[in-house]
Amino acid sequence: MRIVIVGSSGFLGKHLVTGLVADGHEVVRLVRREPVAADEIRWDPYTSELDPAILAGADAAINLCGAAIAGDRWTPEYKKLLRDSRITTTAVLSEAVARARVPVLLNASAAGYYGDTGDADVDESAPAATDFLGTMCREWEDATAVAAASGARVVLLRTSNVLAADSEIITKLRPIFALGLGGRFGTGRQYMPWISLSDWVAAVRGLLTGSVSGPVNLVAPEAATNAQFAKAYASALRRPSFMVLPGAVLKMIGGEAGAELLHGHKMRSKVLESTGFRFEHPTLREALAWTVAR
């Protein structure tokens, strides 16, 4: 397959490209800087439309663009960046996919779609939350409507916390937990959906060539609360886990973004499991052991 990918320089993008190339696919990467490799083409979704000729002959397009959710405090300016880097980019790519008649679009989305749902099981049929993340994710997904209307099979990748040695969540937590200072956030009762990197990449590769369309929760089958995650990660590192970071401190340090750490959702991978997908790391213990070993 000839696959055009946006967001290839990010954590997930880099690993996915490696997997797609290993599968024998031809990968074309759209970048916003000056191209430095033969498989790169420059584009700027904020200043112009994407030339459909770039997508001519493509069998699929993959969009993983988006500024880091935890990259900064959620000032009005940073919230605008979070939204524009997702919604604007998706709208421009979706229009080009429609005009070039690309048959498949895999578009990033996130677990933040669901908001704080407590102990309730949440599958792909649940509505979007009305908070900032929920609204942003809904509009992000809606921006693919042009591609879907053209006949493209659109898959919305609602990604949970991805566990890997170089993932954002692990690189932020590792130094703290390695010192034996790790622990839960607030009560720790909030659910913390997760998936290992190897399962995320395998799932996306399968969805690329499968028949599923619409939202897909990319999350492991074993649900875990924040407290359970903290205990399991500390155990994998052979460190204690007794600290508590109070909610008030999280809000003081991170503002609205910090408060999100106190929210959770018990996501279920109903659609993915219905395809027969087999997880390499179905339990948190297995995923964290793999992450630490790497």
PDB file of C-alpha atoms in Angstrom:
ATOM      1  CA  MET A   1       0.000   0.000   0.000  1.00  0.00           C
ATOM      2  CA  ARG A   2       0.995   3.622  -0.535  1.00  0.00           C
ATOM      3  CA  ILE A   3       0.288   5.416   2.751  1.00  0.00           C
ATOM      4  CA  VAL A   4       0.480   9.162   3.349  1.00  0.00           C
ATOM      5  CA  ILE A   5       1.004  10.001   7.022  1.00  0.00           C
ATOM      6  CA  VAL A   6       0.803  13.275   8.922  1.00  0.00           C
ATOM      7  CA  GLY A   7       2.403  13.482  12.365  1.00  0.00           C
ATOM      8  CA  SER A   8       5.192  11.011  11.634  1.00  0.00           C
ATOM      9  CA  SER A   9       7.704  12.866  13.820  1.00  0.00           C
ATOM     10  CA  GLY A  10       5.714  12.327  17.019  1.00  0.00           C
ATOM     11  CA  PHE A  11       6.105   9.421  19.434  1.00  0.00           C
ATOM     12  CA  LEU A  12       3.323   7.294  17.939  1.00  0.00           C
ATOM     13  CA  GLY A  13       4.081   8.352  14.381  1.00  0.00           C
ATOM     14  CA  LYS A  14       7.720   7.296  14.511  1.00  0.00           C
ATOM     15  CA  HIS A  15       6.892   3.838  15.812  1.00  0.00           C
ATOM     16  CA  LEU A  16       4.005   3.358  13.406  1.00  0.00           C
ATOM     17  CA  VAL A  17       6.118   4.327  10.384  1.00  0.00           C
ATOM     18  CA  THR A  18       8.730   1.767  11.437  1.00  0.00           C
ATOM     19  CA  GLY A  19       6.034  -0.910  11.573  1.00  0.00           C
ATOM     20  CA  LEU A  20       4.467   0.060   8.247  1.00  0.00           C
ATOM     21  CA  VAL A  21       7.819   0.043   6.454  1.00  0.00           C
ATOM     22  CA  ALA A  22       8.564  -3.366   7.989  1.00  0.00           C
ATOM     23  CA  ASP A  23       5.257  -4.569   6.517  1.00  0.00           C
ATOM     24  CA  GLY A  24       6.492  -3.527   3.069  1.00  0.00           C
ATOM     25  CA  HIS A  25       4.269  -0.452   2.648  1.00  0.00           C
ATOM     26  CA  GLU A  26       5.412   2.674   0.836  1.00  0.00           C
ATOM     27  CA  VAL A  27       5.175   5.544   3.325  1.00  0.00           C
ATOM     28  CA  VAL A  28       5.053   9.235   2.364  1.00  0.00           C
ATOM     29  CA  ARG A  29       5.455  11.654   5.282  1.00  0.00           C
ATOM     30  CA  LEU A  30       3.986  15.155   5.239  1.00  0.00           C
ATOM     31  CA  VAL A  31       6.141  17.525   7.309  1.00  0.00           C
ATOM     32  CA  ARG A  32       5.961  21.236   8.150  1.00  0.00           C
ATOM     33  CA  ARG A  33       9.723  21.806   7.931  1.00  0.00           C
ATOM     34  CA  GLU A  34      12.071  21.633   4.988  1.00  0.00           C
ATOM     35  CA  PRO A  35      12.186  17.995   3.781  1.00  0.00           C
ATOM     36  CA  VAL A  36      15.417  16.153   4.585  1.00  0.00           C
ATOM     37  CA  ALA A  37      14.513  12.687   3.275  1.00  0.00           C
ATOM     38  CA  ALA A  38      13.221  11.290  -0.007  1.00  0.00           C
ATOM     39  CA  ASP A  39       9.943  10.162   1.582  1.00  0.00           C
ATOM     40  CA  GLU A  40       9.072  13.638   2.950  1.00  0.00           C
ATOM     41  CA  ILE A  41       6.864  16.332   1.389  1.00  0.00           C
ATOM     42  CA  ARG A  42       6.408  19.762   2.932  1.00  0.00           C
ATOM     43  CA  TRP A  43       2.951  21.140   3.749  1.00  0.00           C
ATOM     44  CA  ASP A  44       1.439  23.813   5.992  1.00  0.00           C
ATOM     45  CA  PRO A  45      -2.218  23.237   6.946  1.00  0.00           C
ATOM     46  CA  TYR A  46      -2.500  26.738   8.417  1.00  0.00           C
ATOM     47  CA  THR A  47      -1.679  28.671   5.250  1.00  0.00           C
ATOM     48  CA  SER A  48      -2.967  26.681   2.307  1.00  0.00           C
ATOM     49  CA  GLU A  49      -4.944  23.686   1.122  1.00  0.00           C
ATOM     50  CA  LEU A  50      -3.184  20.389   0.603  1.00  0.00           C
ATOM     51  CA  ASP A  51      -2.666  19.679  -3.077  1.00  0.00           C
ATOM     52  CA  PRO A  52      -4.721  16.534  -3.815  1.00  0.00           C
ATOM     53  CA  ALA A  53      -2.002  15.516  -6.283  1.00  0.00           C
ATOM     54  CA  ILE A  54       0.167  14.653  -3.266  1.00  0.00           C
ATOM     55  CA  LEU A  55      -2.430  12.039  -2.335  1.00  0.00           C
ATOM     56  CA  ALA A  56      -2.909  10.742  -5.866  1.00  0.00           C
ATOM     57  CA  GLY A  57      -2.579   6.971  -5.907  1.00  0.00           C
ATOM     58  CA  ALA A  58      -2.546   6.713  -2.112  1.00  0.00           C
ATOM     59  CA  ASP A  59      -4.300   3.691  -0.650  1.00  0.00           C
ATOM     60  CA  ALA A  60      -4.661   5.313   2.765  1.00  0.00           C
ATOM     61  CA  ALA A  61      -3.948   8.443   4.771  1.00  0.00           C
ATOM     62  CA  ILE A  62      -3.119   8.511   8.492  1.00  0.00           C
ATOM     63  CA  ASN A  63      -3.374  11.645  10.610  1.00  0.00           C
ATOM     64  CA  LEU A  64      -1.639  11.671  14.014  1.00  0.00           C
ATOM     65  CA  CYS A  65      -1.180  15.442  14.356  1.00  0.00           C
ATOM     66  CA  GLY A  66      -1.740  17.286  17.622  1.00  0.00           C
ATOM     67  CA  ALA A  67       0.227  19.351  20.124  1.00  0.00           C
ATOM     68  CA  ALA A  68       0.996  17.556  23.398  1.00  0.00           C
ATOM     69  CA  ILE A  69      -1.938  17.696  25.827  1.00  0.00           C
ATOM     70  CA  ALA A  70       0.449  17.963  28.778  1.00  0.00           C
ATOM     71  CA  GLY A  71       2.929  20.140  26.928  1.00  0.00           C
ATOM     72  CA  ASP A  72       2.092  23.302  28.872  1.00  0.00           C
ATOM     73  CA  ARG A  73      -0.460  24.905  31.177  1.00  0.00           C
ATOM     74  CA  TRP A  74      -3.831  25.321  29.505  1.00  0.00           C
ATOM     75  CA  THR A  75      -3.720  29.041  28.910  1.00  0.00           C
ATOM     76  CA  PRO A  76      -6.157  30.405  26.309  1.00  0.00           C
ATOM     77  CA  GLU A  77      -3.240  30.486  23.853  1.00  0.00           C
ATOM     78  CA  TYR A  78      -2.255  26.871  24.509  1.00  0.00           C
ATOM     79  CA  LYS A  79      -5.855  25.695  24.289  1.00  0.00           C
ATOM     80  CA  LYS A  80      -6.062  27.339  20.875  1.00  0.00           C
ATOM     81  CA  LEU A  81      -2.886  25.501  19.816  1.00  0.00           C
ATOM     82  CA  LEU A  82      -4.312  22.190  21.059  1.00  0.00           C
ATOM     83  CA  ARG A  83      -7.486  22.723  19.049  1.00  0.00           C
ATOM     84  CA  ASP A  84      -5.935  24.146  15.876  1.00  0.00           C
ATOM     85  CA  SER A  85      -3.212  21.494  15.682  1.00  0.00           C
ATOM     86  CA  ARG A  86      -5.945  18.857  15.637  1.00  0.00           C
ATOM     87  CA  ILE A  87      -9.090  20.299  14.098  1.00  0.00           C
ATOM     88  CA  THR A  88      -7.545  22.542  11.433  1.00  0.00           C
ATOM     89  CA  THR A  89      -5.061  19.883  10.341  1.00  0.00           C
ATOM     90  CA  THR A  90      -7.775  17.235  10.152  1.00  0.00           C
ATOM     91  CA  ALA A  91     -10.106  19.469   8.149  1.00  0.00           C
ATOM     92  CA  VAL A  92      -7.420  20.274   5.564  1.00  0.00           C
ATOM     93  CA  LEU A  93      -6.345  16.640   5.219  1.00  0.00           C
ATOM     94  CA  SER A  94      -9.938  15.396   5.101  1.00  0.00           C
ATOM     95  CA  GLU A  95     -10.749  17.752   2.243  1.00  0.00           C
ATOM     96  CA  ALA A  96      -7.695  16.569   0.301  1.00  0.00           C
ATOM     97  CA  VAL A  97      -8.591  12.914   0.964  1.00  0.00           C
ATOM     98  CA  ALA A  98     -12.073  13.567  -0.433  1.00  0.00           C
ATOM     99  CA  ARG A  99     -10.810  15.358  -3.536  1.00  0.00           C
ATOM    100  CA  ALA A 100      -8.164  12.695  -4.253  1.00  0.00           C
ATOM    101  CA  ARG A 101     -10.636   9.861  -3.539  1.00  0.00           C
ATOM    102  CA  VAL A 102      -8.339   8.163  -1.046  1.00  0.00           C
ATOM    103  CA  PRO A 103     -10.275   5.093   0.147  1.00  0.00           C
ATOM    104  CA  VAL A 104      -9.118   4.998   3.787  1.00  0.00           C
ATOM    105  CA  LEU A 105      -8.444   7.627   6.461  1.00  0.00           C
ATOM    106  CA  LEU A 106      -7.235   6.708   9.934  1.00  0.00           C
ATOM    107  CA  ASN A 107      -7.524   9.786  12.139  1.00  0.00           C
ATOM    108  CA  ALA A 108      -6.253  10.264  15.672  1.00  0.00           C
ATOM    109  CA  SER A 109      -8.631  10.977  18.540  1.00  0.00           C
ATOM    110  CA  ALA A 110      -8.270  10.459  22.286  1.00  0.00           C
ATOM    111  CA  ALA A 111      -9.683   8.980  25.457  1.00  0.00           C
ATOM    112  CA  GLY A 112     -10.458  12.535  26.558  1.00  0.00           C
ATOM    113  CA  TYR A 113     -13.552  12.265  24.337  1.00  0.00           C
ATOM    114  CA  TYR A 114     -15.414  10.625  27.240  1.00  0.00           C
ATOM    115  CA  GLY A 115     -14.597  12.986  30.109  1.00  0.00           C
ATOM    116  CA  ASP A 116     -14.884  11.849  33.729  1.00  0.00           C
ATOM    117  CA  THR A 117     -17.209   8.816  33.748  1.00  0.00           C
ATOM    118  CA  GLY A 118     -16.409   7.314  37.152  1.00  0.00           C
ATOM    119  CA  ASP A 119     -16.846   3.540  37.444  1.00  0.00           C
ATOM    120  CA  ALA A 120     -19.130   3.138  34.417  1.00  0.00           C
ATOM    121  CA  ASP A 121     -17.900   1.021  31.516  1.00  0.00           C
ATOM    122  CA  VAL A 122     -17.440   3.198  28.429  1.00  0.00           C
ATOM    123  CA  ASP A 123     -17.431   1.823  24.891  1.00  0.00           C
ATOM    124  CA  GLU A 124     -17.543   3.534  21.506  1.00  0.00           C
ATOM    125  CA  SER A 125     -21.278   4.219  21.745  1.00  0.00           C
ATOM    126  CA  ALA A 126     -20.902   6.627  24.686  1.00  0.00           C
ATOM    127  CA  PRO A 127     -21.414  10.362  24.004  1.00  0.00           C
ATOM    128  CA  ALA A 128     -18.693  12.988  24.111  1.00  0.00           C
ATOM    129  CA  ALA A 129     -18.149  14.938  27.313  1.00  0.00           C
ATOM    130  CA  THR A 130     -19.024  18.623  27.328  1.00  0.00           C
ATOM    131  CA  ASP A 131     -15.761  19.762  28.939  1.00  0.00           C
ATOM    132  CA  PHE A 132     -12.786  21.167  27.009  1.00  0.00           C
ATOM    133  CA  LEU A 133     -11.253  17.815  25.990  1.00  0.00           C
ATOM    134  CA  GLY A 134     -14.579  16.203  25.165  1.00  0.00           C
ATOM    135  CA  THR A 135     -15.674  19.107  22.990  1.00  0.00           C
ATOM    136  CA  MET A 136     -12.293  19.295  21.261  1.00  0.00           C
ATOM    137  CA  CYS A 137     -12.271  15.557  20.532  1.00  0.00           C
ATOM    138  CA  ARG A 138     -15.815  15.662  19.142  1.00  0.00           C
ATOM    139  CA  GLU A 139     -14.978  18.545  16.794  1.00  0.00           C
ATOM    140  CA  TRP A 140     -11.701  16.817  15.889  1.00  0.00           C
ATOM    141  CA  GLU A 141     -13.598  13.713  14.826  1.00  0.00           C
ATOM    142  CA  ASP A 142     -16.298  15.753  13.084  1.00  0.00           C
ATOM    143  CA  ALA A 143     -13.596  17.336  10.903  1.00  0.00           C
ATOM    144  CA  THR A 144     -13.293  13.990   9.074  1.00  0.00           C
ATOM    145  CA  ALA A 145     -16.885  14.226   7.806  1.00  0.00           C
ATOM    146  CA  VAL A 146     -15.853  15.476   4.358  1.00  0.00           C
ATOM    147  CA  ALA A 147     -13.685  12.402   3.812  1.00  0.00           C
ATOM    148  CA  ALA A 148     -16.445  10.067   5.014  1.00  0.00           C
ATOM    149  CA  ALA A 149     -18.985  11.770   2.728  1.00  0.00           C
ATOM    150  CA  SER A 150     -16.699  11.115  -0.246  1.00  0.00           C
ATOM    151  CA  GLY A 151     -16.871   7.381   0.447  1.00  0.00           C
ATOM    152  CA  ALA A 152     -13.636   6.975   2.415  1.00  0.00           C
ATOM    153  CA  ARG A 153     -13.607   4.429   5.232  1.00  0.00           C
ATOM    154  CA  VAL A 154     -12.800   6.631   8.213  1.00  0.00           C
ATOM    155  CA  VAL A 155     -11.484   5.117  11.452  1.00  0.00           C
ATOM    156  CA  LEU A 156     -11.273   7.303  14.564  1.00  0.00           C
ATOM    157  CA  LEU A 157      -8.423   6.165  16.819  1.00  0.00           C
ATOM    158  CA  ARG A 158      -9.516   6.986  20.374  1.00  0.00           C
ATOM    159  CA  THR A 159      -6.162   6.380  22.009  1.00  0.00           C
ATOM    160  CA  SER A 160      -5.673   5.846  25.745  1.00  0.00           C
ATOM    161  CA  ASN A 161      -2.386   6.248  27.680  1.00  0.00           C
ATOM    162  CA  VAL A 162       0.290   4.446  25.660  1.00  0.00           C
ATOM    163  CA  LEU A 163       2.899   2.572  27.684  1.00  0.00           C
ATOM    164  CA  ALA A 164       6.444   2.313  26.344  1.00  0.00           C
ATOM    165  CA  ALA A 165       9.922   3.190  27.530  1.00  0.00           C
ATOM    166  CA  ASP A 166       9.810   6.416  25.514  1.00  0.00           C
ATOM    167  CA  SER A 167       6.116   7.324  25.861  1.00  0.00           C
ATOM    168  CA  GLU A 168       5.150  10.658  27.404  1.00  0.00           C
ATOM    169  CA  ILE A 169       3.519   9.204  30.494  1.00  0.00           C
ATOM    170  CA  ILE A 170       6.426   6.874  31.306  1.00  0.00           C
ATOM    171  CA  THR A 171       9.196   9.428  30.679  1.00  0.00           C
ATOM    172  CA  LYS A 172       7.417  11.850  33.032  1.00  0.00           C
ATOM    173  CA  LEU A 173       6.785   9.294  35.781  1.00  0.00           C
ATOM    174  CA  ARG A 174       9.958   7.202  35.600  1.00  0.00           C
ATOM    175  CA  PRO A 175      12.313   9.623  37.443  1.00  0.00           C
ATOM    176  CA  ILE A 176       9.840  10.053  40.304  1.00  0.00           C
ATOM    177  CA  PHE A 177       9.026   6.370  40.690  1.00  0.00           C
ATOM    178  CA  ALA A 178      12.681   5.350  40.304  1.00  0.00           C
ATOM    179  CA  LEU A 179      13.459   7.416  43.411  1.00  0.00           C
ATOM    180  CA  GLY A 180      10.732   5.615  45.341  1.00  0.00           C
ATOM    181  CA  LEU A 181       8.589   8.766  45.398  1.00  0.00           C
ATOM    182  CA  GLY A 182       5.797   7.531  43.173  1.00  0.00           C
ATOM    183  CA  GLY A 183       2.197   7.199  44.197  1.00  0.00           C
ATOM    184  CA  ARG A 184      -1.390   7.901  43.355  1.00  0.00           C
ATOM    185  CA  PHE A 185      -3.005  11.155  42.239  1.00  0.00           C
ATOM    186  CA  GLY A 186      -5.658  12.299  44.683  1.00  0.00           C
ATOM    187  CA  THR A 187      -7.826   9.396  45.799  1.00  0.00           C
ATOM    188  CA  GLY A 188      -6.413   7.195  43.033  1.00  0.00           C
ATOM    189  CA  ARG A 189      -9.887   5.821  42.371  1.00  0.00           C
ATOM    190  CA  GLN A 190     -10.122   7.399  38.918  1.00  0.00           C
ATOM    191  CA  TYR A 191      -9.671   4.915  36.085  1.00  0.00           C
ATOM    192  CA  MET A 192      -6.580   5.285  33.926  1.00  0.00           C
ATOM    193  CA  PRO A 193      -7.067   3.620  30.508  1.00  0.00           C
ATOM    194  CA  TRP A 194      -3.888   2.267  28.950  1.00  0.00           C
ATOM    195  CA  ILE A 195      -2.459   0.215  26.096  1.00  0.00           C
ATOM    196  CA  SER A 196       1.069  -0.961  25.343  1.00  0.00           C
ATOM    197  CA  LEU A 197       2.842   0.602  22.383  1.00  0.00           C
ATOM    198  CA  SER A 198       3.264  -2.736  20.641  1.00  0.00           C
ATOM    199  CA  ASP A 199      -0.490  -3.413  20.896  1.00  0.00           C
ATOM    200  CA  TRP A 200      -1.313   0.116  19.696  1.00  0.00           C
ATOM    201  CA  VAL A 201       0.888  -0.276  16.611  1.00  0.00           C
ATOM    202  CA  ALA A 202      -0.467  -3.759  15.890  1.00  0.00           C
ATOM    203  CA  ALA A 203      -4.054  -2.557  16.250  1.00  0.00           C
ATOM    204  CA  VAL A 204      -3.545   0.375  13.874  1.00  0.00           C
ATOM    205  CA  ARG A 205      -1.839  -1.840  11.308  1.00  0.00           C
ATOM    206  CA  GLY A 206      -4.840  -4.185  11.483  1.00  0.00           C
ATOM    207  CA  LEU A 207      -7.384  -1.377  11.207  1.00  0.00           C
ATOM    208  CA  LEU A 208      -5.546  -0.044   8.167  1.00  0.00           C
ATOM    209  CA  THR A 209      -6.312  -3.146   6.136  1.00  0.00           C
ATOM    210  CA  GLY A 210      -9.536  -4.252   7.872  1.00  0.00           C
ATOM    211  CA  SER A 211     -13.146  -3.238   7.315  1.00  0.00           C
ATOM    212  CA  VAL A 212     -13.976  -1.348  10.507  1.00  0.00           C
ATOM    213  CA  SER A 213     -15.092   2.287  10.310  1.00  0.00           C
ATOM    214  CA  GLY A 214     -16.015   4.840  12.957  1.00  0.00           C
ATOM    215  CA  PRO A 215     -14.579   5.168  16.473  1.00  0.00           C
ATOM    216  CA  VAL A 216     -12.307   2.498  17.927  1.00  0.00           C
ATOM    217  CA  ASN A 217     -11.140   2.573  21.548  1.00  0.00           C
ATOM    218  CA  LEU A 218      -7.451   1.703  21.593  1.00  0.00           C
ATOM    219  CA  VAL A 219      -7.248   0.428  25.138  1.00  0.00           C
ATOM    220  CA  ALA A 220      -6.209  -2.845  26.799  1.00  0.00           C
ATOM    221  CA  PRO A 221      -8.900  -5.172  28.169  1.00  0.00           C
ATOM    222  CA  GLU A 222      -7.767  -4.881  31.817  1.00  0.00           C
ATOM    223  CA  ALA A 223      -9.113  -1.725  33.459  1.00  0.00           C
ATOM    224  CA  ALA A 224      -6.946  -0.136  36.160  1.00  0.00           C
ATOM    225  CA  THR A 225      -7.387   2.769  38.526  1.00  0.00           C
ATOM    226  CA  ASN A 226      -4.667   5.346  39.041  1.00  0.00           C
ATOM    227  CA  ALA A 227      -3.812   3.769  42.401  1.00  0.00           C
ATOM    228  CA  GLN A 228      -3.518   0.315  40.817  1.00  0.00           C
ATOM    229  CA  PHE A 229      -1.317   1.713  38.066  1.00  0.00           C
ATOM    230  CA  ALA A 230       0.971   3.443  40.584  1.00  0.00           C
ATOM    231  CA  LYS A 231       1.340   0.257  42.622  1.00  0.00           C
ATOM    232  CA  ALA A 232       2.001  -1.884  39.525  1.00  0.00           C
ATOM    233  CA  TYR A 233       4.557   0.519  38.041  1.00  0.00           C
ATOM    234  CA  ALA A 234       6.422   0.852  41.331  1.00  0.00           C
ATOM    235  CA  SER A 235       6.464  -2.942  41.632  1.00  0.00           C
ATOM    236  CA  ALA A 236       7.848  -3.291  38.091  1.00  0.00           C
ATOM    237  CA  LEU A 237      10.661  -0.926  39.081  1.00  0.00           C
ATOM    238  CA  ARG A 238      11.073  -2.703  42.445  1.00  0.00           C
ATOM    239  CA  ARG A 239      10.338   0.476  44.309  1.00  0.00           C
ATOM    240  CA  PRO A 240       7.764   1.375  46.969  1.00  0.00           C
ATOM    241  CA  SER A 241       4.610   3.311  46.140  1.00  0.00           C
ATOM    242  CA  PHE A 242       3.273   5.141  49.158  1.00  0.00           C
ATOM    243  CA  MET A 243       3.220   8.812  48.173  1.00  0.00           C
ATOM    244  CA  VAL A 244       0.033  10.733  47.461  1.00  0.00           C
ATOM    245  CA  LEU A 245      -0.115  13.860  45.321  1.00  0.00           C
ATOM    246  CA  PRO A 246      -3.227  15.673  46.570  1.00  0.00           C
ATOM    247  CA  GLY A 247      -5.699  16.987  44.037  1.00  0.00           C
ATOM    248  CA  ALA A 248      -5.258  20.535  45.299  1.00  0.00           C
ATOM    249  CA  VAL A 249      -1.525  20.353  44.555  1.00  0.00           C
ATOM    250  CA  LEU A 250      -2.132  18.994  41.053  1.00  0.00           C
ATOM    251  CA  LYS A 251      -4.497  21.858  40.330  1.00  0.00           C
ATOM    252  CA  MET A 252      -2.048  24.391  41.754  1.00  0.00           C
ATOM    253  CA  ILE A 253       0.870  23.056  39.691  1.00  0.00           C
ATOM    254  CA  GLY A 254      -0.911  22.288  36.435  1.00  0.00           C
ATOM    255  CA  GLY A 255      -4.075  24.316  36.527  1.00  0.00           C
ATOM    256  CA  GLU A 256      -6.882  22.887  34.405  1.00  0.00           C
ATOM    257  CA  ALA A 257      -4.495  20.368  32.845  1.00  0.00           C
ATOM    258  CA  GLY A 258      -3.432  19.175  36.294  1.00  0.00           C
ATOM    259  CA  ALA A 259      -7.062  18.745  37.331  1.00  0.00           C
ATOM    260  CA  GLU A 260      -7.516  16.322  34.394  1.00  0.00           C
ATOM    261  CA  LEU A 261      -5.274  13.853  36.233  1.00  0.00           C
ATOM    262  CA  LEU A 262      -8.084  13.450  38.761  1.00  0.00           C
ATOM    263  CA  HIS A 263     -10.563  12.435  36.056  1.00  0.00           C
ATOM    264  CA  GLY A 264     -10.887   8.984  34.577  1.00  0.00           C
ATOM    265  CA  HIS A 265     -12.878   6.698  32.331  1.00  0.00           C
ATOM    266  CA  LYS A 266     -13.207   2.926  32.324  1.00  0.00           C
ATOM    267  CA  MET A 267     -12.778   2.515  28.566  1.00  0.00           C
ATOM    268  CA  ARG A 268     -13.587  -0.771  26.889  1.00  0.00           C
ATOM    269  CA  SER A 269     -12.200  -1.931  23.526  1.00  0.00           C
ATOM    270  CA  LYS A 270     -15.536  -3.319  22.298  1.00  0.00           C
ATOM    271  CA  VAL A 271     -14.985  -2.670  18.586  1.00  0.00           C
ATOM    272  CA  LEU A 272     -11.337  -3.736  18.512  1.00  0.00           C
ATOM    273  CA  GLU A 273     -12.039  -6.980  20.358  1.00  0.00           C
ATOM    274  CA  SER A 274     -14.957  -7.699  18.019  1.00  0.00           C
ATOM    275  CA  THR A 275     -12.445  -7.876  15.146  1.00  0.00           C
ATOM    276  CA  GLY A 276     -10.665 -10.766  16.877  1.00  0.00           C
ATOM    277  CA  PHE A 277      -7.630  -8.664  17.801  1.00  0.00           C
ATOM    278  CA  ARG A 278      -5.312 -10.487  20.214  1.00  0.00           C
ATOM    279  CA  PHE A 279      -3.427  -8.325  22.697  1.00  0.00           C
ATOM    280  CA  GLU A 280       0.237  -9.067  23.296  1.00  0.00           C
ATOM    281  CA  HIS A 281      -0.063  -7.334  26.671  1.00  0.00           C
ATOM    282  CA  PRO A 282      -3.627  -7.805  27.973  1.00  0.00           C
ATOM    283  CA  THR A 283      -2.697  -7.111  31.612  1.00  0.00           C
ATOM    284  CA  LEU A 284      -1.050  -4.088  33.204  1.00  0.00           C
ATOM    285  CA  ARG A 285       1.602  -6.272  34.820  1.00  0.00           C
ATOM    286  CA  GLU A 286       2.656  -7.658  31.432  1.00  0.00           C
ATOM    287  CA  ALA A 287       2.659  -4.241  29.772  1.00  0.00           C
ATOM    288  CA  LEU A 288       4.743  -2.607  32.503  1.00  0.00           C
ATOM    289  CA  ALA A 289       7.190  -5.523  32.620  1.00  0.00           C
ATOM    290  CA  TRP A 290       7.685  -5.087  28.857  1.00  0.00           C
ATOM    291  CA  THR A 291       8.034  -1.324  29.240  1.00  0.00           C
ATOM    292  CA  VAL A 292      10.644  -1.576  32.009  1.00  0.00           C
ATOM    293  CA  ALA A 293      12.573  -4.310  30.180  1.00  0.00           C
ATOM    294  CA  ARG A 294      12.962  -2.021  27.178  1.00  0.00           C
TER     295      ARG A 294
END
